[in-house]
Coordinates of C-alpha atoms in Angstrom, one line a residue:
M1 CA 13.8 21.3 2.3
K2 CA 11.3 21.4 5.4
L3 CA 8.4 19.6 4.8
D4 CA 4.9 20.4 6.9
F5 CA 2.9 17.6 7.7
A6 CA -0.3 19.3 7.9
T7 CA -0.1 20.9 4.2
V8 CA 0.8 17.8 2.7
L9 CA -2.5 16.2 4.1
T10 CA -4.3 19.3 3.2
D11 CA -2.7 18.7 -0.8
A12 CA -3.7 15.2 -0.5
W13 CA -7.3 16.0 0.8
T14 CA -7.5 18.7 -2.0
L15 CA -6.5 16.1 -4.7
F16 CA -9.1 13.5 -3.3
K17 CA -12.4 16.0 -2.9
R18 CA -11.3 17.4 -6.7
D19 CA -10.9 14.0 -8.5
R20 CA -12.8 11.3 -6.0
D21 CA -14.8 9.9 -8.7
L22 CA -11.9 8.9 -11.0
L23 CA -9.7 7.8 -8.1
L24 CA -12.6 5.5 -6.8
R25 CA -13.2 4.0 -10.1
I26 CA -9.4 3.1 -10.1
A27 CA -9.6 2.0 -6.5
A28 CA -12.3 -0.4 -6.8
P29 CA -10.9 -2.8 -9.1
F30 CA -7.1 -2.5 -8.3
L31 CA -7.4 -1.9 -4.3
F32 CA -11.0 -2.8 -3.0
L33 CA -11.3 -6.1 -5.0
P34 CA -8.2 -7.8 -3.9
A35 CA -8.4 -6.8 -0.5
F36 CA -12.1 -8.0 -0.3
A37 CA -11.3 -11.4 -2.0
L38 CA -8.3 -12.1 0.2
A39 CA -10.4 -11.2 3.3
L40 CA -13.6 -13.5 2.1
V41 CA -12.2 -16.3 1.1
V42 CA -8.6 -17.2 1.6
P43 CA -7.7 -18.1 5.3
D44 CA -4.9 -16.3 7.4
P45 CA -1.5 -17.8 7.6
P46 CA -1.1 -20.2 10.4
M47 CA 0.5 -18.3 13.6
P48 CA 3.0 -20.1 16.2
D49 CA 1.7 -21.5 19.3
A50 CA 2.7 -18.8 21.9
A51 CA 2.2 -21.7 24.7
A52 CA 4.8 -24.2 22.6
G53 CA 7.6 -21.8 23.8
N54 CA 10.8 -22.9 22.0
N55 CA 9.5 -26.6 21.6
E56 CA 11.2 -27.7 18.3
A57 CA 9.0 -30.1 17.4
Q58 CA 6.1 -27.4 17.5
A59 CA 8.5 -25.3 15.6
M60 CA 8.6 -28.0 12.8
V61 CA 4.8 -28.2 12.7
W62 CA 4.3 -24.7 12.8
A63 CA 6.7 -24.4 9.7
D64 CA 5.1 -27.2 7.8
A65 CA 1.3 -25.9 8.4
V66 CA 3.0 -22.2 6.9
Q67 CA 4.6 -24.3 3.8
T68 CA 1.3 -26.2 3.2
W69 CA -0.8 -22.6 3.6
A70 CA 1.9 -20.9 1.1
A71 CA 1.5 -23.7 -1.6
A72 CA -2.4 -23.4 -1.4
Y73 CA -2.6 -19.7 -0.9
G74 CA 0.3 -17.9 -1.6
G75 CA 0.0 -17.2 -5.1
W76 CA -3.4 -15.6 -4.5
Y77 CA -1.6 -13.3 -1.9
L78 CA 0.9 -12.5 -4.6
L79 CA -1.4 -11.6 -7.1
A80 CA -3.5 -9.4 -4.8
Y81 CA -0.4 -7.6 -4.0
V82 CA 0.8 -6.9 -7.4
M83 CA -2.9 -5.9 -8.2
S84 CA -2.6 -3.3 -5.5
F85 CA 0.6 -2.0 -6.5
F86 CA -0.5 -1.5 -10.2
G87 CA -3.4 0.6 -8.7
T88 CA -1.1 2.5 -7.0
S89 CA 1.2 3.0 -9.7
L90 CA -1.8 4.1 -11.8
F91 CA -2.2 6.9 -9.3
Y92 CA 1.4 8.0 -9.8
A93 CA 1.0 8.0 -13.5
L94 CA -2.2 9.8 -13.5
Y95 CA -0.9 12.7 -11.4
L96 CA 3.0 13.0 -12.1
D97 CA 2.8 12.7 -16.1
R98 CA 1.1 16.0 -17.1
E99 CA -1.5 18.9 -15.6
H100 CA -4.6 17.3 -17.2
L101 CA -5.5 14.3 -16.0
D102 CA -5.7 11.8 -19.1
L103 CA -6.6 7.9 -17.8
R104 CA -6.1 6.1 -20.9
A105 CA -2.5 7.7 -21.5
S106 CA -1.5 7.1 -18.1
L107 CA -2.6 3.5 -18.4
T108 CA -0.4 3.0 -21.3
R109 CA 2.4 4.7 -19.4
C110 CA 1.8 2.7 -16.4
L111 CA 2.0 -0.7 -18.2
R112 CA 5.3 0.3 -19.3
I113 CA 7.1 1.6 -16.1
F114 CA 5.2 -1.0 -13.7
P115 CA 7.8 -3.9 -13.6
R116 CA 10.3 -1.4 -12.4
F117 CA 7.9 0.3 -10.1
L118 CA 7.2 -3.7 -8.9
L119 CA 10.8 -4.1 -8.5
A120 CA 11.4 -1.2 -6.7
M121 CA 8.3 -1.9 -4.1
V122 CA 9.7 -5.3 -3.4
I123 CA 13.2 -4.0 -2.6
V124 CA 11.8 -1.4 -0.2
S125 CA 9.5 -3.8 1.3
L126 CA 12.1 -6.0 2.6
P127 CA 13.7 -3.5 5.1
A128 CA 10.6 -1.8 6.0
G129 CA 8.6 -4.9 6.3
A130 CA 11.6 -6.6 8.6
G131 CA 11.6 -3.1 10.5
L132 CA 7.6 -3.1 11.2
L133 CA 7.8 -6.7 12.3
L134 CA 11.0 -6.0 14.8
Y135 CA 10.0 -2.8 16.0
A136 CA 7.5 -0.2 14.2
I137 CA 9.6 3.0 14.5
P138 CA 12.5 1.8 12.1
G139 CA 10.2 0.3 9.7
L140 CA 7.9 3.3 9.5
Y141 CA 10.8 5.4 8.8
I142 CA 11.9 3.8 6.1
L143 CA 8.9 3.6 4.9
G144 CA 8.9 7.7 5.1
R145 CA 12.2 7.8 3.3
T146 CA 11.7 5.8 0.7
M147 CA 7.8 7.0 -0.1
L148 CA 8.9 9.0 -2.8
T149 CA 10.2 6.1 -4.9
G150 CA 7.2 5.8 -7.0
P151 CA 6.8 9.3 -7.8
A152 CA 10.2 10.0 -8.6
L153 CA 9.9 7.0 -10.8
F154 CA 6.9 8.5 -12.8
A155 CA 7.8 11.8 -12.7
E156 CA 11.6 11.5 -13.4
A157 CA 11.5 8.6 -16.0
P158 CA 13.5 7.1 -17.3
L159 CA 14.9 5.9 -13.9
G160 CA 15.6 2.2 -12.9
A161 CA 14.6 0.8 -9.7
L162 CA 17.5 1.6 -7.6
A163 CA 17.9 5.0 -8.8
A164 CA 14.2 5.6 -7.9
I165 CA 15.1 4.6 -4.5
R166 CA 18.0 6.5 -4.6
R167 CA 16.1 9.8 -5.7
S168 CA 13.9 9.4 -2.5
L169 CA 16.5 9.2 -0.1
V170 CA 18.1 12.2 -1.8
L171 CA 14.6 14.3 -1.8
S172 CA 13.5 13.1 1.9
R173 CA 17.1 14.3 3.3
G174 CA 16.0 16.4 5.9
A175 CA 12.3 15.7 6.0
G176 CA 12.8 11.9 7.4
L177 CA 10.4 12.7 10.4
P178 CA 7.9 14.4 8.6
L179 CA 7.6 11.9 6.2
M180 CA 7.7 9.0 9.1
G181 CA 4.8 10.8 10.7
L182 CA 3.1 10.8 7.3
A183 CA 3.6 7.0 6.4
A184 CA 2.8 6.3 10.3
F185 CA -0.8 8.6 9.2
S186 CA -1.8 6.2 6.4
Y187 CA -0.5 2.9 7.7
I188 CA -1.7 3.2 11.5
S189 CA -5.4 5.1 10.5
G190 CA -6.1 2.3 7.9
W191 CA -5.0 -0.5 10.4
L192 CA -7.3 0.9 13.1
V193 CA -10.2 1.4 10.7
G194 CA -9.9 -2.0 9.7
A195 CA -8.9 -3.8 12.7
P196 CA -12.7 -4.1 14.1
F197 CA -14.0 -5.6 10.8
M198 CA -11.3 -8.3 10.8
M199 CA -12.1 -8.9 14.6
A200 CA -15.8 -9.4 13.7
D201 CA -14.4 -11.6 11.1
K202 CA -12.6 -13.7 13.2
A203 CA -15.7 -13.7 15.7
L204 CA -17.9 -14.9 13.1
R205 CA -15.8 -17.5 12.1
D206 CA -14.8 -18.8 15.3
A207 CA -18.5 -19.3 15.7
G208 CA -18.9 -22.2 13.5
E209 CA -21.3 -21.7 10.6
A210 CA -20.9 -17.9 9.6
N211 CA -23.5 -16.3 8.0
P212 CA -22.2 -15.9 4.7
V213 CA -23.8 -12.3 4.2
A214 CA -22.7 -10.9 7.6
L215 CA -19.0 -12.1 6.4
A216 CA -19.3 -10.3 3.2
I217 CA -20.5 -7.1 4.8
V218 CA -17.8 -7.3 7.4
D219 CA -15.3 -8.3 5.2
A220 CA -16.2 -5.7 2.5
G221 CA -15.5 -3.3 5.5
A222 CA -12.2 -4.3 6.0
A223 CA -11.6 -3.8 2.1
V224 CA -13.0 -0.3 2.1
A225 CA -10.5 0.5 5.0
A226 CA -7.8 -1.0 2.9
M227 CA -8.6 0.8 -0.2
A228 CA -8.7 4.1 1.7
A229 CA -5.2 3.5 3.3
G230 CA -3.9 2.8 -0.3
I231 CA -5.3 5.9 -1.6
A232 CA -4.4 7.9 1.0
M233 CA -0.6 7.0 0.9
A234 CA -0.5 7.6 -2.8
L235 CA -1.7 10.9 -2.8
I236 CA 0.2 11.9 0.5
A237 CA 3.3 10.5 -1.6
I238 CA 2.5 12.8 -4.4
S239 CA 1.6 15.7 -2.5
A240 CA 5.3 15.3 -0.4
Y241 CA 7.1 14.8 -3.7
R242 CA 5.8 18.1 -5.2
R243 CA 6.4 20.0 -2.2
L244 CA 10.0 18.6 -2.0
V245 CA 10.8 19.1 -6.0
R246 CA 9.7 22.7 -5.8

């Protein structure tokens, strides 16, 4: 089925305007808070030294640094991602269960389906993440084709994780490019809005004794950008799913 990029964005924006207060109350603890905590207190993972070239000794030093970082902070990253996935799944449960929004019923349903949703997101993230790291377009295309996994999981329950991914691939057949564009819109716009805040964070930390108030303000800005991108991605996926199942 043909999918119109602008129409899906309009549908998503309409949902946000109508339910803004409820969406922000959900997003604050599950999308904003984890991103804010990571930016504020968890250091970025060590990056390889580009000047070292293919030096094997330097590569081993970097690998050891990554292992040390993961042992110290990997659990916090995992917790943050699980919380953000739960917030996203709650959006799906809220909009794809019944016509009238019922937060309590949606939360109960979300708790029941969330393990399958989390498994599906992990499976999808592996090829999508690899595609984004190697070449952006394949990763965005995978994100687009699998964007409907969450909505299908909640709207067409009972579905398993793999069945929901297959359902997304079926629904998105013929609409891969518009969905890729929608995924790119959410992903890149969130990155563009958040990048200045992250650069400011790096500048403050590199300067030495960073002002904690300034650092908190800057990191809050980055977290707001991440939260906005998360809300946008969820509402776009919901709107695209509704259009494609008509």
